[in-house]
Amino acid sequence: MIPQTDFSSSTELLTNGNVRYTSAYGSYEFERLPLQKLEGSALAAAQDRLELSLPGAMPDRESARADQIDFFKRSYMAGSLEASPKVRDAWLDVRNRMDDAIGKFMDGTMNEDELASRFQGLAHEMYEETARAGYPVPFVDPGMEQACTEAMYDEFRGRILSIAVRRNNEQGKQYIIGEMCPQRTWQYYNADYYYKSEAAIAAATKGMDGFVQDRGWEWSVPDYKGKKLNMYDNFNAAFSNDFCADTRYILDPDMVPPEGFEWFYQTGGYPHGPYGRMISHTTTHPDGTTTTVYYDRPDKFDPEDPFTANTWTAYTDRSGERHVINRDIIFKDDKSDLFNAGDLLSFAVGDESEGLNTFLKNLQLYPKNYFRLYHQTGGFSLSV
Protein backbone atom coordinates (compact mmCIF):
# COMPACT_ATOMS: atom_id res chain seq x y z
CA MET A 1 0.00 0.00 0.00
CA ILE A 2 1.11 3.61 -0.61
CA PRO A 3 2.72 5.01 2.57
CA GLN A 4 0.73 7.70 4.34
CA THR A 5 1.95 11.28 4.49
CA ASP A 6 2.74 12.69 7.92
CA PHE A 7 0.45 15.73 7.83
CA SER A 8 1.07 16.38 11.54
CA SER A 9 4.57 17.65 10.73
CA SER A 10 3.19 20.78 9.04
CA THR A 11 4.08 23.96 10.96
CA GLU A 12 3.36 27.69 10.88
CA LEU A 13 6.04 30.09 12.20
CA LEU A 14 6.32 33.86 12.40
CA THR A 15 9.45 35.14 10.63
CA ASN A 16 10.20 38.85 10.37
CA GLY A 17 6.55 39.63 10.80
CA ASN A 18 5.49 37.18 8.09
CA VAL A 19 4.13 33.63 8.28
CA ARG A 20 6.18 30.66 7.10
CA TYR A 21 4.24 27.46 6.42
CA THR A 22 6.25 24.23 6.15
CA SER A 23 4.96 20.77 5.22
CA ALA A 24 6.43 17.51 3.97
CA TYR A 25 6.27 18.93 0.43
CA GLY A 26 7.85 22.36 0.82
CA SER A 27 7.99 25.67 2.61
CA TYR A 28 6.11 28.87 1.78
CA GLU A 29 6.34 32.33 3.29
CA PHE A 30 3.33 34.65 3.30
CA GLU A 31 3.57 38.37 3.79
CA ARG A 32 1.31 39.73 6.50
CA LEU A 33 -0.50 42.78 5.17
CA PRO A 34 -2.34 45.32 7.30
CA LEU A 35 -6.11 45.16 7.08
CA GLN A 36 -7.64 47.79 4.85
CA LYS A 37 -11.20 48.96 4.78
CA LEU A 38 -12.51 48.85 1.24
CA GLU A 39 -15.33 51.08 0.13
CA GLY A 40 -17.06 52.01 -3.11
CA SER A 41 -15.37 50.94 -6.34
CA ALA A 42 -12.40 49.34 -4.50
CA LEU A 43 -14.79 47.05 -2.60
CA ALA A 44 -16.70 46.14 -5.77
CA ALA A 45 -13.45 45.33 -7.59
CA ALA A 46 -12.26 43.11 -4.75
CA GLN A 47 -15.59 41.25 -4.74
CA ASP A 48 -15.38 40.72 -8.50
CA ARG A 49 -11.85 39.28 -8.18
CA LEU A 50 -13.02 36.96 -5.43
CA GLU A 51 -15.97 35.71 -7.51
CA LEU A 52 -13.68 35.06 -10.49
CA SER A 53 -11.09 33.21 -8.43
CA LEU A 54 -13.43 30.82 -6.64
CA PRO A 55 -15.89 28.51 -8.48
CA GLY A 56 -18.11 28.42 -5.40
CA ALA A 57 -18.11 29.40 -1.79
CA MET A 58 -14.92 28.01 -0.28
CA PRO A 59 -15.82 25.99 2.81
CA ASP A 60 -14.43 27.10 6.14
CA ARG A 61 -12.91 24.91 8.83
CA GLU A 62 -16.30 24.37 10.40
CA SER A 63 -17.84 22.97 7.22
CA ALA A 64 -18.49 19.28 6.93
CA ARG A 65 -15.45 17.30 5.82
CA ALA A 66 -17.36 16.01 2.78
CA ASP A 67 -18.05 19.59 1.65
CA GLN A 68 -14.36 20.50 1.89
CA ILE A 69 -13.36 17.40 -0.09
CA ASP A 70 -15.99 18.11 -2.73
CA PHE A 71 -14.80 21.71 -3.03
CA PHE A 72 -11.13 20.81 -3.55
CA LYS A 73 -11.96 17.85 -5.79
CA ARG A 74 -12.90 20.26 -8.57
CA SER A 75 -9.33 21.54 -8.67
CA TYR A 76 -8.00 18.02 -9.27
CA MET A 77 -10.22 17.13 -12.25
CA ALA A 78 -8.62 16.92 -15.68
CA GLY A 79 -9.89 20.28 -16.95
CA SER A 80 -8.53 22.17 -13.94
CA LEU A 81 -5.18 20.36 -13.98
CA GLU A 82 -4.70 21.01 -17.70
CA ALA A 83 -5.51 24.70 -17.19
CA SER A 84 -2.82 25.16 -14.54
CA PRO A 85 0.76 25.84 -15.71
CA LYS A 86 1.95 24.57 -12.31
CA VAL A 87 0.76 21.01 -12.77
CA ARG A 88 -0.23 20.62 -16.44
CA ASP A 89 2.86 18.67 -17.50
CA ALA A 90 2.69 16.39 -14.46
CA TRP A 91 -0.97 15.61 -15.16
CA LEU A 92 -0.40 14.91 -18.87
CA ASP A 93 2.39 12.52 -17.95
CA VAL A 94 0.21 10.72 -15.40
CA ARG A 95 -2.70 10.61 -17.84
CA ASN A 96 -0.52 9.04 -20.55
CA ARG A 97 0.66 6.39 -18.12
CA MET A 98 -2.95 5.74 -17.11
CA ASP A 99 -3.77 5.09 -20.77
CA ASP A 100 -0.75 2.83 -21.14
CA ALA A 101 -1.74 0.72 -18.12
CA ILE A 102 -5.38 0.48 -19.24
CA GLY A 103 -4.27 -0.54 -22.73
CA LYS A 104 -2.05 -3.29 -21.34
CA PHE A 105 -4.89 -4.56 -19.19
CA MET A 106 -7.23 -4.72 -22.19
CA ASP A 107 -4.51 -6.45 -24.20
CA GLY A 108 -4.24 -9.08 -21.47
CA THR A 109 -0.65 -8.25 -20.51
CA MET A 110 -1.56 -6.79 -17.10
CA ASN A 111 -3.81 -8.46 -14.51
CA GLU A 112 -6.38 -6.92 -12.18
CA ASP A 113 -4.07 -6.71 -9.15
CA GLU A 114 -1.37 -5.01 -11.22
CA LEU A 115 -3.86 -2.48 -12.60
CA ALA A 116 -5.18 -1.76 -9.09
CA SER A 117 -1.62 -1.16 -7.90
CA ARG A 118 -0.85 1.04 -10.92
CA PHE A 119 -3.92 3.17 -10.19
CA GLN A 120 -2.82 3.63 -6.59
CA GLY A 121 0.69 4.63 -7.60
CA LEU A 122 -0.43 7.13 -10.25
CA ALA A 123 -3.13 8.65 -8.04
CA HIS A 124 -0.69 9.20 -5.19
CA GLU A 125 1.98 10.52 -7.53
CA MET A 126 -0.48 13.09 -8.87
CA TYR A 127 -1.30 14.23 -5.34
CA GLU A 128 2.38 14.59 -4.44
CA GLU A 129 3.10 16.54 -7.64
CA THR A 130 0.31 19.00 -6.84
CA ALA A 131 1.40 19.30 -3.21
CA ARG A 132 4.99 20.08 -4.20
CA ALA A 133 3.71 22.70 -6.65
CA GLY A 134 1.57 24.37 -3.98
CA TYR A 135 -1.56 23.58 -6.01
CA PRO A 136 -4.36 24.48 -5.64
CA VAL A 137 -3.20 26.17 -2.40
CA PRO A 138 0.15 25.74 -0.62
CA PHE A 139 -1.41 24.01 2.38
CA VAL A 140 -1.85 20.25 2.72
CA ASP A 141 -4.05 18.04 4.84
CA PRO A 142 -5.64 14.58 4.55
CA GLY A 143 -8.80 16.05 3.03
CA MET A 144 -6.86 17.38 0.04
CA GLU A 145 -5.20 14.01 -0.48
CA GLN A 146 -8.63 12.37 -0.47
CA ALA A 147 -10.03 15.00 -2.86
CA CYS A 148 -7.19 14.40 -5.31
CA THR A 149 -7.47 10.61 -5.06
CA GLU A 150 -11.23 10.68 -5.60
CA ALA A 151 -10.72 12.88 -8.67
CA MET A 152 -8.09 10.46 -9.99
CA TYR A 153 -10.55 7.58 -9.58
CA ASP A 154 -13.12 9.48 -11.64
CA GLU A 155 -10.54 10.29 -14.30
CA PHE A 156 -9.17 6.73 -14.39
CA ARG A 157 -12.67 5.37 -14.78
CA GLY A 158 -13.41 7.85 -17.56
CA ARG A 159 -10.18 6.88 -19.35
CA ILE A 160 -11.15 3.18 -19.13
CA LEU A 161 -14.50 3.78 -20.82
CA SER A 162 -13.07 6.17 -23.40
CA ILE A 163 -10.42 3.65 -24.43
CA ALA A 164 -12.94 0.78 -24.51
CA VAL A 165 -15.33 2.73 -26.78
CA ARG A 166 -12.47 3.85 -29.01
CA ARG A 167 -11.16 0.30 -29.42
CA ASN A 168 -14.68 -0.96 -30.07
CA ASN A 169 -15.17 1.63 -32.83
CA GLU A 170 -11.78 0.98 -34.40
CA GLN A 171 -12.65 -2.70 -34.64
CA GLY A 172 -16.02 -1.91 -36.23
CA LYS A 173 -14.59 0.17 -39.09
CA GLN A 174 -13.55 -2.98 -40.94
CA TYR A 175 -17.21 -3.86 -41.55
CA ILE A 176 -18.17 -0.64 -43.35
CA ILE A 177 -19.09 -1.27 -46.98
CA GLY A 178 -18.40 1.53 -49.46
CA GLU A 179 -17.22 5.09 -48.98
CA MET A 180 -18.21 7.02 -45.88
CA CYS A 181 -19.78 10.45 -46.38
CA PRO A 182 -21.66 13.01 -44.24
CA GLN A 183 -25.02 11.38 -44.98
CA ARG A 184 -23.97 7.99 -43.67
CA THR A 185 -23.84 6.64 -40.14
CA TRP A 186 -22.74 3.36 -38.57
CA GLN A 187 -22.47 1.65 -35.21
CA TYR A 188 -20.65 -1.41 -33.95
CA TYR A 189 -21.09 -3.02 -30.53
CA ASN A 190 -18.85 -5.78 -29.20
CA ALA A 191 -19.71 -7.15 -25.76
CA ASP A 192 -16.04 -8.00 -25.18
CA TYR A 193 -15.37 -4.33 -24.49
CA TYR A 194 -18.20 -4.18 -21.98
CA TYR A 195 -16.60 -7.00 -19.99
CA LYS A 196 -13.06 -5.67 -20.36
CA SER A 197 -14.11 -2.23 -19.14
CA GLU A 198 -16.07 -3.70 -16.23
CA ALA A 199 -13.01 -5.70 -15.16
CA ALA A 200 -10.79 -2.62 -15.44
CA ILE A 201 -13.26 -0.53 -13.40
CA ALA A 202 -13.34 -3.28 -10.76
CA ALA A 203 -9.53 -3.11 -10.57
CA ALA A 204 -9.55 0.69 -10.14
CA THR A 205 -12.27 0.40 -7.49
CA LYS A 206 -10.18 -2.21 -5.69
CA GLY A 207 -7.28 0.22 -5.65
CA MET A 208 -9.50 3.03 -4.38
CA ASP A 209 -10.94 0.78 -1.67
CA GLY A 210 -7.37 0.12 -0.55
CA PHE A 211 -6.85 3.84 0.04
CA VAL A 212 -10.18 4.09 1.88
CA GLN A 213 -9.35 1.24 4.26
CA ASP A 214 -5.77 2.34 4.83
CA ARG A 215 -6.57 6.04 5.36
CA GLY A 216 -9.91 5.58 7.11
CA TRP A 217 -11.72 7.68 4.52
CA GLU A 218 -15.48 7.74 4.04
CA TRP A 219 -16.13 7.04 0.36
CA SER A 220 -18.38 5.05 -1.94
CA VAL A 221 -18.54 4.79 -5.72
CA PRO A 222 -20.34 7.93 -6.96
CA ASP A 223 -23.79 7.65 -8.52
CA TYR A 224 -22.63 8.46 -12.04
CA LYS A 225 -25.93 7.41 -13.57
CA GLY A 226 -27.94 9.60 -11.18
CA LYS A 227 -25.69 12.55 -11.99
CA LYS A 228 -26.03 11.76 -15.74
CA LEU A 229 -22.25 11.36 -16.05
CA ASN A 230 -22.57 8.87 -18.91
CA MET A 231 -18.88 8.79 -19.75
CA TYR A 232 -18.05 7.56 -16.23
CA ASP A 233 -20.92 5.11 -15.72
CA ASN A 234 -20.42 1.98 -17.83
CA PHE A 235 -19.54 0.92 -21.38
CA ASN A 236 -23.15 1.00 -22.59
CA ALA A 237 -23.74 4.53 -21.31
CA ALA A 238 -20.47 5.78 -22.82
CA PHE A 239 -21.17 3.98 -26.11
CA SER A 240 -24.68 5.42 -26.45
CA ASN A 241 -24.59 8.64 -24.44
CA ASP A 242 -27.98 10.30 -24.30
CA PHE A 243 -26.60 13.84 -24.18
CA CYS A 244 -26.04 13.51 -27.93
CA ALA A 245 -29.38 13.71 -29.76
CA ASP A 246 -28.26 11.33 -32.53
CA THR A 247 -26.86 8.63 -30.23
CA ARG A 248 -29.71 6.60 -28.80
CA TYR A 249 -28.90 3.08 -29.82
CA ILE A 250 -29.17 1.43 -26.39
CA LEU A 251 -32.49 1.65 -24.57
CA ASP A 252 -31.34 0.44 -21.14
CA PRO A 253 -27.61 1.04 -20.49
CA ASP A 254 -27.79 -1.13 -17.35
CA MET A 255 -28.64 -4.28 -19.32
CA VAL A 256 -25.67 -6.66 -19.39
CA PRO A 257 -24.91 -8.11 -22.86
CA PRO A 258 -24.36 -11.83 -23.43
CA GLU A 259 -20.71 -12.78 -23.78
CA GLY A 260 -19.66 -13.30 -27.39
CA PHE A 261 -22.30 -10.87 -28.71
CA GLU A 262 -21.72 -8.42 -31.60
CA TRP A 263 -23.97 -6.01 -33.50
CA PHE A 264 -23.30 -3.83 -36.56
CA TYR A 265 -25.39 -1.26 -38.40
CA GLN A 266 -24.72 1.04 -41.36
CA THR A 267 -26.74 3.32 -43.63
CA GLY A 268 -26.07 4.38 -47.20
CA GLY A 269 -25.39 7.90 -48.49
CA TYR A 270 -24.51 9.83 -51.63
CA PRO A 271 -20.71 10.26 -51.60
CA HIS A 272 -20.52 12.65 -54.58
CA GLY A 273 -23.97 13.29 -55.99
CA PRO A 274 -27.06 15.31 -54.96
CA TYR A 275 -28.47 15.03 -51.45
CA GLY A 276 -31.89 13.85 -52.57
CA ARG A 277 -33.57 11.08 -54.48
CA MET A 278 -36.25 11.35 -57.14
CA ILE A 279 -39.30 9.47 -55.90
CA SER A 280 -41.68 10.63 -58.66
CA HIS A 281 -42.32 13.41 -61.12
CA THR A 282 -45.63 14.81 -62.34
CA THR A 283 -46.18 16.39 -65.78
CA THR A 284 -49.09 18.80 -66.33
CA HIS A 285 -50.41 18.70 -69.93
CA PRO A 286 -51.94 21.65 -71.89
CA ASP A 287 -55.44 20.24 -71.40
CA GLY A 288 -54.96 20.32 -67.63
CA THR A 289 -54.49 16.62 -67.13
CA THR A 290 -51.47 15.29 -65.26
CA THR A 291 -49.29 12.24 -65.56
CA THR A 292 -47.27 10.97 -62.60
CA VAL A 293 -44.34 8.61 -63.00
CA TYR A 294 -43.09 6.77 -59.92
CA TYR A 295 -39.50 5.57 -59.79
CA ASP A 296 -38.57 2.17 -58.46
CA ARG A 297 -37.71 2.14 -54.78
CA PRO A 298 -34.69 0.16 -53.59
CA ASP A 299 -35.21 -3.32 -52.21
CA LYS A 300 -31.78 -3.98 -50.70
CA PHE A 301 -28.88 -2.16 -49.04
CA ASP A 302 -26.95 0.21 -51.28
CA PRO A 303 -23.99 2.04 -49.66
CA GLU A 304 -24.73 5.02 -51.92
CA ASP A 305 -28.44 5.27 -51.08
CA PRO A 306 -29.36 7.00 -47.78
CA PHE A 307 -32.79 5.34 -47.85
CA THR A 308 -31.20 1.93 -47.30
CA ALA A 309 -29.37 0.32 -44.39
CA ASN A 310 -27.92 -2.99 -43.31
CA THR A 311 -27.64 -4.56 -39.88
CA TRP A 312 -26.26 -7.82 -38.62
CA THR A 313 -25.63 -9.52 -35.33
CA ALA A 314 -23.20 -12.27 -34.44
CA TYR A 315 -22.70 -14.64 -31.56
CA THR A 316 -19.61 -16.73 -30.85
CA ASP A 317 -20.78 -19.69 -28.81
CA ARG A 318 -18.91 -21.69 -26.19
CA SER A 319 -17.44 -24.02 -28.81
CA GLY A 320 -16.04 -21.09 -30.81
CA GLU A 321 -18.59 -21.26 -33.63
CA ARG A 322 -19.75 -17.85 -34.89
CA HIS A 323 -23.42 -17.45 -35.79
CA VAL A 324 -24.36 -14.44 -37.98
CA ILE A 325 -27.79 -13.04 -38.93
CA ASN A 326 -28.04 -10.31 -41.60
CA ARG A 327 -30.89 -7.99 -42.62
CA ASP A 328 -31.31 -5.13 -45.12
CA ILE A 329 -33.60 -2.20 -44.28
CA ILE A 330 -35.48 0.21 -46.55
CA PHE A 331 -36.43 3.53 -44.98
CA LYS A 332 -39.69 5.36 -45.73
CA ASP A 333 -38.38 8.75 -44.64
CA ASP A 334 -40.96 9.14 -41.88
CA LYS A 335 -41.39 8.33 -38.18
CA SER A 336 -41.67 4.63 -38.94
CA ASP A 337 -37.94 4.58 -39.71
CA LEU A 338 -37.20 3.86 -36.04
CA PHE A 339 -36.60 0.10 -35.74
CA ASN A 340 -35.99 -2.21 -32.81
CA ALA A 341 -33.12 -4.58 -33.60
CA GLY A 342 -34.99 -7.42 -31.88
CA ASP A 343 -37.83 -7.09 -34.40
CA LEU A 344 -35.40 -7.44 -37.30
CA LEU A 345 -32.96 -10.03 -36.01
CA SER A 346 -33.48 -13.15 -33.92
CA PHE A 347 -31.19 -16.00 -32.88
CA ALA A 348 -32.13 -19.67 -32.83
CA VAL A 349 -29.11 -21.24 -31.16
CA GLY A 350 -30.65 -23.29 -28.40
CA ASP A 351 -30.55 -22.33 -24.74
CA GLU A 352 -28.50 -19.18 -25.40
CA SER A 353 -31.13 -17.67 -27.72
CA GLU A 354 -33.29 -16.08 -25.00
CA GLY A 355 -30.49 -13.94 -23.57
CA LEU A 356 -29.26 -12.94 -27.03
CA ASN A 357 -32.71 -11.98 -28.29
CA THR A 358 -33.49 -10.09 -25.09
CA PHE A 359 -30.41 -7.94 -25.56
CA LEU A 360 -31.25 -7.40 -29.25
CA LYS A 361 -34.51 -5.83 -28.07
CA ASN A 362 -32.39 -3.39 -26.07
CA LEU A 363 -30.97 -1.97 -29.33
CA GLN A 364 -32.60 0.34 -31.85
CA LEU A 365 -31.53 1.79 -35.18
CA TYR A 366 -32.62 4.70 -37.34
CA PRO A 367 -31.40 6.97 -40.17
CA LYS A 368 -28.88 9.66 -39.41
CA ASN A 369 -30.41 12.77 -37.79
CA TYR A 370 -33.64 10.93 -36.94
CA PHE A 371 -33.76 12.35 -33.43
CA ARG A 372 -32.88 15.91 -34.37
CA LEU A 373 -35.48 18.41 -33.24
CA TYR A 374 -36.07 19.60 -36.78
CA HIS A 375 -35.94 16.36 -38.71
CA GLN A 376 -36.11 17.12 -42.45
CA THR A 377 -37.13 14.63 -45.10
CA GLY A 378 -34.77 13.80 -47.92
CA GLY A 379 -37.33 12.75 -50.56
CA PHE A 380 -39.24 15.21 -52.71
CA SER A 381 -41.66 15.29 -55.61
CA LEU A 382 -40.83 17.42 -58.64
CA SER A 383 -43.52 18.97 -60.81
CA VAL A 384 -42.64 20.09 -64.36
GROMACS .gro file of N, CA, C and O in nm, residues 132-171:
model
  160
  132ARG      N    1   0.368   1.943  -0.404
  132ARG     CA    2   0.499   2.008  -0.420
  132ARG      C    3   0.488   2.140  -0.497
  132ARG      O    4   0.568   2.232  -0.476
  133ALA      N    5   0.389   2.148  -0.586
  133ALA     CA    6   0.371   2.270  -0.665
  133ALA      C    7   0.288   2.375  -0.591
  133ALA      O    8   0.267   2.485  -0.643
  134GLY      N    9   0.241   2.343  -0.471
  134GLY     CA   10   0.157   2.437  -0.398
  134GLY      C   11   0.023   2.456  -0.465
  134GLY      O   12  -0.035   2.566  -0.462
  135TYR      N   13  -0.030   2.351  -0.527
  135TYR     CA   14  -0.156   2.358  -0.601
  135TYR      C   15  -0.260   2.272  -0.531
  135TYR      O   16  -0.229   2.160  -0.487
  136PRO      N   17  -0.385   2.317  -0.521
  136PRO     CA   18  -0.436   2.448  -0.564
  136PRO      C   19  -0.404   2.560  -0.465
  136PRO      O   20  -0.413   2.677  -0.498
  137VAL      N   21  -0.368   2.522  -0.341
  137VAL     CA   22  -0.320   2.617  -0.240
  137VAL      C   23  -0.199   2.553  -0.172
  137VAL      O   24  -0.187   2.430  -0.168
  138PRO      N   25  -0.108   2.632  -0.120
  138PRO     CA   26   0.015   2.574  -0.062
  138PRO      C   27  -0.001   2.517   0.078
  138PRO      O   28   0.091   2.521   0.157
  139PHE      N   29  -0.117   2.469   0.111
  139PHE     CA   30  -0.141   2.401   0.238
  139PHE      C   31  -0.181   2.258   0.207
  139PHE      O   32  -0.244   2.231   0.105
  140VAL      N   33  -0.147   2.165   0.294
  140VAL     CA   34  -0.185   2.025   0.272
  140VAL      C   35  -0.251   1.969   0.397
  140VAL      O   36  -0.220   2.010   0.508
  141ASP      N   37  -0.345   1.878   0.374
  141ASP     CA   38  -0.405   1.804   0.484
  141ASP      C   39  -0.468   1.678   0.424
  141ASP      O   40  -0.477   1.664   0.302
  142PRO      N   41  -0.510   1.583   0.508
  142PRO     CA   42  -0.564   1.458   0.455
  142PRO      C   43  -0.684   1.477   0.363
  142PRO      O   44  -0.705   1.398   0.271
  143GLY      N   45  -0.763   1.582   0.387
  143GLY     CA   46  -0.880   1.605   0.303
  143GLY      C   47  -0.842   1.635   0.159
  143GLY      O   48  -0.911   1.594   0.065
  144MET      N   49  -0.730   1.707   0.140
  144MET     CA   50  -0.686   1.738   0.004
  144MET      C   51  -0.632   1.614  -0.065
  144MET      O   52  -0.652   1.594  -0.185
  145GLU      N   53  -0.566   1.527   0.011
  145GLU     CA   54  -0.520   1.401  -0.048
  145GLU      C   55  -0.640   1.318  -0.092
  145GLU      O   56  -0.641   1.259  -0.201
  146GLN      N   57  -0.744   1.313  -0.009
  146GLN     CA   58  -0.863   1.237  -0.047
  146GLN      C   59  -0.930   1.299  -0.168
  146GLN      O   60  -0.975   1.227  -0.258
  147ALA      N   61  -0.940   1.432  -0.172
  147ALA     CA   62  -1.003   1.500  -0.286
  147ALA      C   63  -0.931   1.467  -0.415
  147ALA      O   64  -0.993   1.437  -0.518
  148CYS      N   65  -0.798   1.470  -0.412
  148CYS     CA   66  -0.719   1.440  -0.531
  148CYS      C   67  -0.737   1.294  -0.571
  148CYS      O   68  -0.754   1.262  -0.690
  149THR      N   69  -0.735   1.203  -0.475
  149THR     CA   70  -0.747   1.061  -0.506
  149THR      C   71  -0.884   1.028  -0.562
  149THR      O   72  -0.897   0.949  -0.656
  150GLU      N   73  -0.988   1.089  -0.506
  150GLU     CA   74  -1.123   1.068  -0.560
  150GLU      C   75  -1.131   1.118  -0.705
  150GLU      O   76  -1.192   1.054  -0.791
  151ALA      N   77  -1.071   1.234  -0.731
  151ALA     CA   78  -1.072   1.288  -0.867
  151ALA      C   79  -0.997   1.195  -0.962
  151ALA      O   80  -1.039   1.174  -1.076
  152MET      N   81  -0.886   1.138  -0.915
  152MET     CA   82  -0.809   1.046  -0.999
  152MET      C   83  -0.888   0.918  -1.028
  152MET      O   84  -0.879   0.862  -1.137
  153TYR      N   85  -0.969   0.875  -0.933
  153TYR     CA   86  -1.055   0.758  -0.958
  153TYR      C   87  -1.155   0.790  -1.068
  153TYR      O   88  -1.175   0.711  -1.161
  154ASP      N   89  -1.219   0.908  -1.059
  154ASP     CA   90  -1.312   0.948  -1.164
  154ASP      C   91  -1.243   0.952  -1.300
  154ASP      O   92  -1.295   0.901  -1.400
  155GLU      N   93  -1.125   1.015  -1.304
  155GLU     CA   94  -1.054   1.029  -1.430
  155GLU      C   95  -1.009   0.893  -1.484
  155GLU      O   96  -1.018   0.866  -1.604
  156PHE      N   97  -0.962   0.806  -1.397
  156PHE     CA   98  -0.917   0.673  -1.439
  156PHE      C   99  -1.035   0.595  -1.496
  156PHE      O  100  -1.023   0.529  -1.600
  157ARG      N  101  -1.146   0.605  -1.430
  157ARG     CA  102  -1.267   0.537  -1.478
  157ARG      C  103  -1.310   0.592  -1.614
  157ARG      O  104  -1.347   0.516  -1.705
  158GLY      N  105  -1.306   0.724  -1.627
  158GLY     CA  106  -1.341   0.785  -1.756
  158GLY      C  107  -1.246   0.744  -1.866
  158GLY      O  108  -1.288   0.720  -1.981
  159ARG      N  109  -1.116   0.731  -1.835
  159ARG     CA  110  -1.018   0.688  -1.935
  159ARG      C  111  -1.046   0.543  -1.978
  159ARG      O  112  -1.034   0.507  -2.094
  160ILE      N  113  -1.083   0.458  -1.882
  160ILE     CA  114  -1.115   0.318  -1.913
  160ILE      C  115  -1.226   0.312  -2.017
  160ILE      O  116  -1.215   0.243  -2.120
  161LEU      N  117  -1.335   0.384  -1.993
  161LEU     CA  118  -1.450   0.378  -2.082
  161LEU      C  119  -1.420   0.443  -2.217
  161LEU      O  120  -1.464   0.395  -2.321
  162SER      N  121  -1.344   0.552  -2.215
  162SER     CA  122  -1.307   0.617  -2.340
  162SER      C  123  -1.223   0.525  -2.428
  162SER      O  124  -1.246   0.513  -2.549
  163ILE      N  125  -1.128   0.456  -2.367
  163ILE     CA  126  -1.042   0.365  -2.443
  163ILE      C  127  -1.122   0.245  -2.492
  163ILE      O  128  -1.104   0.199  -2.607
  164ALA      N  129  -1.213   0.193  -2.410
  164ALA     CA  130  -1.294   0.078  -2.451
  164ALA      C  131  -1.382   0.114  -2.570
  164ALA      O  132  -1.391   0.038  -2.668
  165VAL      N  133  -1.447   0.230  -2.567
  165VAL     CA  134  -1.533   0.273  -2.678
  165VAL      C  135  -1.449   0.297  -2.803
  165VAL      O  136  -1.488   0.258  -2.914
  166ARG      N  137  -1.333   0.359  -2.786
  166ARG     CA  138  -1.247   0.385  -2.901
  166ARG      C  139  -1.200   0.255  -2.966
  166ARG      O  140  -1.203   0.241  -3.089
  167ARG      N  141  -1.160   0.158  -2.887
  167ARG     CA  142  -1.116   0.030  -2.942
  167ARG      C  143  -1.233  -0.043  -3.009
  167ARG      O  144  -1.216  -0.105  -3.113
  168ASN      N  145  -1.349  -0.036  -2.947
  168ASN     CA  146  -1.468  -0.096  -3.007
  168ASN      C  147  -1.493  -0.037  -3.146
  168ASN      O  148  -1.516  -0.109  -3.243
  169ASN      N  149  -1.488   0.096  -3.156
  169ASN     CA  150  -1.517   0.163  -3.283
  169ASN      C  151  -1.410   0.135  -3.388
  169ASN      O  152  -1.441   0.118  -3.506
  170GLU      N  153  -1.285   0.130  -3.345
  170GLU     CA  154  -1.178   0.098  -3.440
  170GLU      C  155  -1.198  -0.042  -3.498
  170GLU      O  156  -1.177  -0.064  -3.616
  171GLN      N  157  -1.241  -0.135  -3.416
  171GLN     CA  158  -1.265  -0.270  -3.464
  171GLN      C  159  -1.382  -0.273  -3.562
  171GLN      O  160  -1.381  -0.347  -3.660
   0.00000   0.00000   0.00000
